[in-house]
One Martini backbone bead per residue (centre of mass of N, CA, C, O) as a GRO file, in nm:
protein
  199
    1UNK     BB    1   1.922  -1.199   0.575
    2UNK     BB    2   1.837  -1.483   0.455
    3UNK     BB    3   1.533  -1.461   0.479
    4UNK     BB    4   1.466  -1.212   0.324
    5UNK     BB    5   1.622  -1.273   0.066
    6UNK     BB    6   1.445  -1.555  -0.003
    7UNK     BB    7   1.164  -1.457   0.015
    8UNK     BB    8   1.200  -1.257  -0.246
    9UNK     BB    9   1.304  -1.484  -0.440
   10UNK     BB   10   1.041  -1.599  -0.435
   11UNK     BB   11   0.902  -1.323  -0.415
   12UNK     BB   12   0.841  -1.133  -0.640
   13UNK     BB   13   0.805  -0.814  -0.796
   14UNK     BB   14   0.968  -0.884  -1.051
   15UNK     BB   15   0.829  -1.013  -1.368
   16UNK     BB   16   0.660  -1.266  -1.457
   17UNK     BB   17   0.346  -1.347  -1.369
   18UNK     BB   18   0.396  -1.661  -1.346
   19UNK     BB   19   0.640  -1.590  -1.104
   20UNK     BB   20   0.443  -1.408  -0.898
   21UNK     BB   21   0.225  -1.556  -0.883
   22UNK     BB   22   0.119  -1.634  -0.588
   23UNK     BB   23  -0.038  -1.793  -0.305
   24UNK     BB   24  -0.046  -1.560  -0.071
   25UNK     BB   25   0.152  -1.351  -0.150
   26UNK     BB   26   0.017  -1.081   0.039
   27UNK     BB   27   0.018  -1.253   0.319
   28UNK     BB   28   0.349  -1.347   0.336
   29UNK     BB   29   0.463  -1.037   0.328
   30UNK     BB   30   0.334  -0.973   0.596
   31UNK     BB   31   0.393  -1.246   0.789
   32UNK     BB   32   0.741  -1.179   0.737
   33UNK     BB   33   0.775  -0.891   0.851
   34UNK     BB   34   0.619  -0.931   1.128
   35UNK     BB   35   0.807  -1.136   1.219
   36UNK     BB   36   1.052  -0.958   1.214
   37UNK     BB   37   0.940  -0.726   1.382
   38UNK     BB   38   0.878  -0.920   1.669
   39UNK     BB   39   1.177  -1.026   1.691
   40UNK     BB   40   1.295  -0.712   1.726
   41UNK     BB   41   1.111  -0.658   1.983
   42UNK     BB   42   1.184  -0.889   2.156
   43UNK     BB   43   1.490  -0.778   2.181
   44UNK     BB   44   1.451  -0.533   2.307
   45UNK     BB   45   1.341  -0.600   2.563
   46UNK     BB   46   1.551  -0.798   2.694
   47UNK     BB   47   1.732  -0.514   2.659
   48UNK     BB   48   1.549  -0.266   2.791
   49UNK     BB   49   1.397  -0.172   2.573
   50UNK     BB   50   1.174   0.021   2.334
   51UNK     BB   51   0.968   0.035   2.127
   52UNK     BB   52   0.891   0.076   1.800
   53UNK     BB   53   0.940   0.357   1.626
   54UNK     BB   54   0.788   0.440   1.403
   55UNK     BB   55   0.787   0.572   1.036
   56UNK     BB   56   0.559   0.900   0.991
   57UNK     BB   57   0.799   1.057   0.857
   58UNK     BB   58   1.018   1.225   0.574
   59UNK     BB   59   1.064   1.526   0.741
   60UNK     BB   60   1.228   1.403   0.948
   61UNK     BB   61   1.485   1.322   1.164
   62UNK     BB   62   1.749   1.064   1.181
   63UNK     BB   63   1.848   0.995   1.455
   64UNK     BB   64   1.977   0.705   1.395
   65UNK     BB   65   2.275   0.575   1.366
   66UNK     BB   66   2.503   0.375   1.072
   67UNK     BB   67   2.749   0.157   1.110
   68UNK     BB   68   2.803  -0.158   0.967
   69UNK     BB   69   3.079  -0.263   0.874
   70UNK     BB   70   3.011  -0.370   0.556
   71UNK     BB   71   3.187  -0.542   0.299
   72UNK     BB   72   3.156  -0.532  -0.064
   73UNK     BB   73   3.231  -0.752  -0.242
   74UNK     BB   74   3.177  -0.645  -0.551
   75UNK     BB   75   3.373  -0.343  -0.476
   76UNK     BB   76   3.543  -0.306  -0.184
   77UNK     BB   77   3.338  -0.162  -0.033
   78UNK     BB   78   3.151   0.000   0.179
   79UNK     BB   79   2.894   0.066   0.347
   80UNK     BB   80   2.737   0.345   0.438
   81UNK     BB   81   2.648   0.572   0.589
   82UNK     BB   82   2.451   0.692   0.908
   83UNK     BB   83   2.404   1.011   1.055
   84UNK     BB   84   2.283   1.194   1.324
   85UNK     BB   85   1.996   1.403   1.187
   86UNK     BB   86   1.921   1.294   0.896
   87UNK     BB   87   1.770   1.382   0.579
   88UNK     BB   88   1.515   1.290   0.358
   89UNK     BB   89   1.535   1.314   0.034
   90UNK     BB   90   1.525   1.317  -0.308
   91UNK     BB   91   1.580   1.079  -0.525
   92UNK     BB   92   1.808   1.177  -0.807
   93UNK     BB   93   1.933   0.928  -1.023
   94UNK     BB   94   1.974   0.843  -1.279
   95UNK     BB   95   2.215   0.661  -1.331
   96UNK     BB   96   1.999   0.473  -1.169
   97UNK     BB   97   1.697   0.497  -1.219
   98UNK     BB   98   1.615   0.740  -0.975
   99UNK     BB   99   1.285   0.888  -0.881
  100UNK     BB  100   1.242   1.013  -0.550
  101UNK     BB  101   0.934   1.125  -0.389
  102UNK     BB  102   0.807   1.234  -0.132
  103UNK     BB  103   0.544   1.357  -0.239
  104UNK     BB  104   0.475   1.094  -0.345
  105UNK     BB  105   0.454   0.921  -0.109
  106UNK     BB  106   0.222   1.058   0.037
  107UNK     BB  107   0.021   1.014  -0.185
  108UNK     BB  108   0.019   0.670  -0.157
  109UNK     BB  109  -0.050   0.655   0.099
  110UNK     BB  110  -0.324   0.808   0.103
  111UNK     BB  111  -0.423   0.617  -0.147
  112UNK     BB  112  -0.422   0.355   0.057
  113UNK     BB  113  -0.564   0.451   0.315
  114UNK     BB  114  -0.841   0.539   0.183
  115UNK     BB  115  -0.853   0.241   0.045
  116UNK     BB  116  -0.923   0.115   0.314
  117UNK     BB  117  -1.160   0.264   0.450
  118UNK     BB  118  -1.320   0.195   0.170
  119UNK     BB  119  -1.267  -0.132   0.081
  120UNK     BB  120  -1.124  -0.007  -0.222
  121UNK     BB  121  -0.963  -0.011  -0.516
  122UNK     BB  122  -0.845   0.129  -0.807
  123UNK     BB  123  -0.854   0.068  -1.118
  124UNK     BB  124  -0.768   0.178  -1.394
  125UNK     BB  125  -1.067   0.197  -1.533
  126UNK     BB  126  -1.196   0.298  -1.237
  127UNK     BB  127  -1.256   0.047  -1.102
  128UNK     BB  128  -1.388  -0.165  -0.812
  129UNK     BB  129  -1.222  -0.285  -0.569
  130UNK     BB  130  -1.247  -0.514  -0.319
  131UNK     BB  131  -1.069  -0.611   0.007
  132UNK     BB  132  -1.322  -0.848   0.137
  133UNK     BB  133  -1.177  -1.081   0.001
  134UNK     BB  134  -0.933  -1.336   0.034
  135UNK     BB  135  -0.754  -1.142  -0.130
  136UNK     BB  136  -0.722  -0.856  -0.055
  137UNK     BB  137  -0.421  -0.847   0.070
  138UNK     BB  138  -0.278  -0.913  -0.229
  139UNK     BB  139  -0.378  -0.650  -0.330
  140UNK     BB  140  -0.244  -0.472  -0.141
  141UNK     BB  141   0.080  -0.542  -0.134
  142UNK     BB  142   0.088  -0.513  -0.477
  143UNK     BB  143   0.078  -0.191  -0.404
  144UNK     BB  144   0.302  -0.158  -0.156
  145UNK     BB  145   0.511  -0.328  -0.379
  146UNK     BB  146   0.489  -0.335  -0.666
  147UNK     BB  147   0.388  -0.526  -0.871
  148UNK     BB  148   0.313  -0.715  -1.130
  149UNK     BB  149   0.000  -0.707  -0.959
  150UNK     BB  150  -0.069  -0.427  -0.979
  151UNK     BB  151  -0.362  -0.243  -1.053
  152UNK     BB  152  -0.236   0.058  -0.985
  153UNK     BB  153   0.065   0.234  -1.057
  154UNK     BB  154   0.002   0.519  -1.036
  155UNK     BB  155  -0.193   0.587  -0.770
  156UNK     BB  156   0.021   0.393  -0.546
  157UNK     BB  157   0.305   0.284  -0.638
  158UNK     BB  158   0.588   0.246  -0.438
  159UNK     BB  159   0.638   0.201  -0.165
  160UNK     BB  160   0.843   0.013  -0.006
  161UNK     BB  161   1.060   0.040  -0.176
  162UNK     BB  162   1.028   0.373  -0.209
  163UNK     BB  163   1.141   0.365   0.151
  164UNK     BB  164   1.427   0.256   0.061
  165UNK     BB  165   1.525   0.438  -0.097
  166UNK     BB  166   1.539   0.710   0.092
  167UNK     BB  167   1.727   0.543   0.297
  168UNK     BB  168   1.969   0.444   0.098
  169UNK     BB  169   2.008   0.761   0.010
  170UNK     BB  170   2.063   0.987   0.194
  171UNK     BB  171   2.372   1.058   0.166
  172UNK     BB  172   2.306   1.022  -0.182
  173UNK     BB  173   2.043   1.140  -0.365
  174UNK     BB  174   2.236   1.260  -0.624
  175UNK     BB  175   2.541   1.117  -0.675
  176UNK     BB  176   2.771   1.336  -0.623
  177UNK     BB  177   2.976   1.086  -0.440
  178UNK     BB  178   2.904   0.792  -0.568
  179UNK     BB  179   2.723   0.636  -0.401
  180UNK     BB  180   2.548   0.385  -0.263
  181UNK     BB  181   2.402   0.223  -0.085
  182UNK     BB  182   2.272   0.084   0.176
  183UNK     BB  183   2.139  -0.155   0.385
  184UNK     BB  184   1.829  -0.090   0.340
  185UNK     BB  185   1.876  -0.130  -0.018
  186UNK     BB  186   1.888  -0.449   0.067
  187UNK     BB  187   1.843  -0.807   0.104
  188UNK     BB  188   2.100  -0.873   0.232
  189UNK     BB  189   2.084  -0.639   0.443
  190UNK     BB  190   1.820  -0.474   0.579
  191UNK     BB  191   1.793  -0.603   0.880
  192UNK     BB  192   2.028  -0.482   1.018
  193UNK     BB  193   1.873  -0.166   1.008
  194UNK     BB  194   1.697   0.004   1.238
  195UNK     BB  195   1.486   0.094   0.991
  196UNK     BB  196   1.342  -0.122   0.866
  197UNK     BB  197   1.144  -0.169   1.163
  198UNK     BB  198   1.003   0.137   1.092
  199UNK     BB  199   0.953   0.098   0.762
   0.00000   0.00000   0.00000
């Protein structure tokens, strides 16, 4: 968790462009998350558990529960649990300035997959930007994480962070119960939740 938090501190997705733009940022984002996943997978194999099952749809129940039992020091409340077989739903919480829909996620993912298949992404002005040069991974990750460097935020959305949001608010997507996000929604705690690795 400390490594994950520190990485995102050094390589933020938001802020002034001169702070966000760092050499090989996209490549390092991919590498860091891949290494975390490899370590988790190795730990699972060492315990006789199977391969991590990728999260391929937000429309299926999340079978695995998670009870973090972590106390949030900022407000002295525990992180909310995720019960077995909960369903992800659109997160619409105006007081938290959150509006993430499953349909938007599906559209953004389809657009990114199409860009990868075509080997080009579409810029805001409609220009084609190739993904085959040394900075292709940076361009792609800046789309997926929707950093300040994304070349077309409206078309490609914010897949990475919005996925965390959908999972983090699975227990209270409308804010009805005034609950805050689950551990997968925080940089300092996300790695504790098995859904981090599936996502």
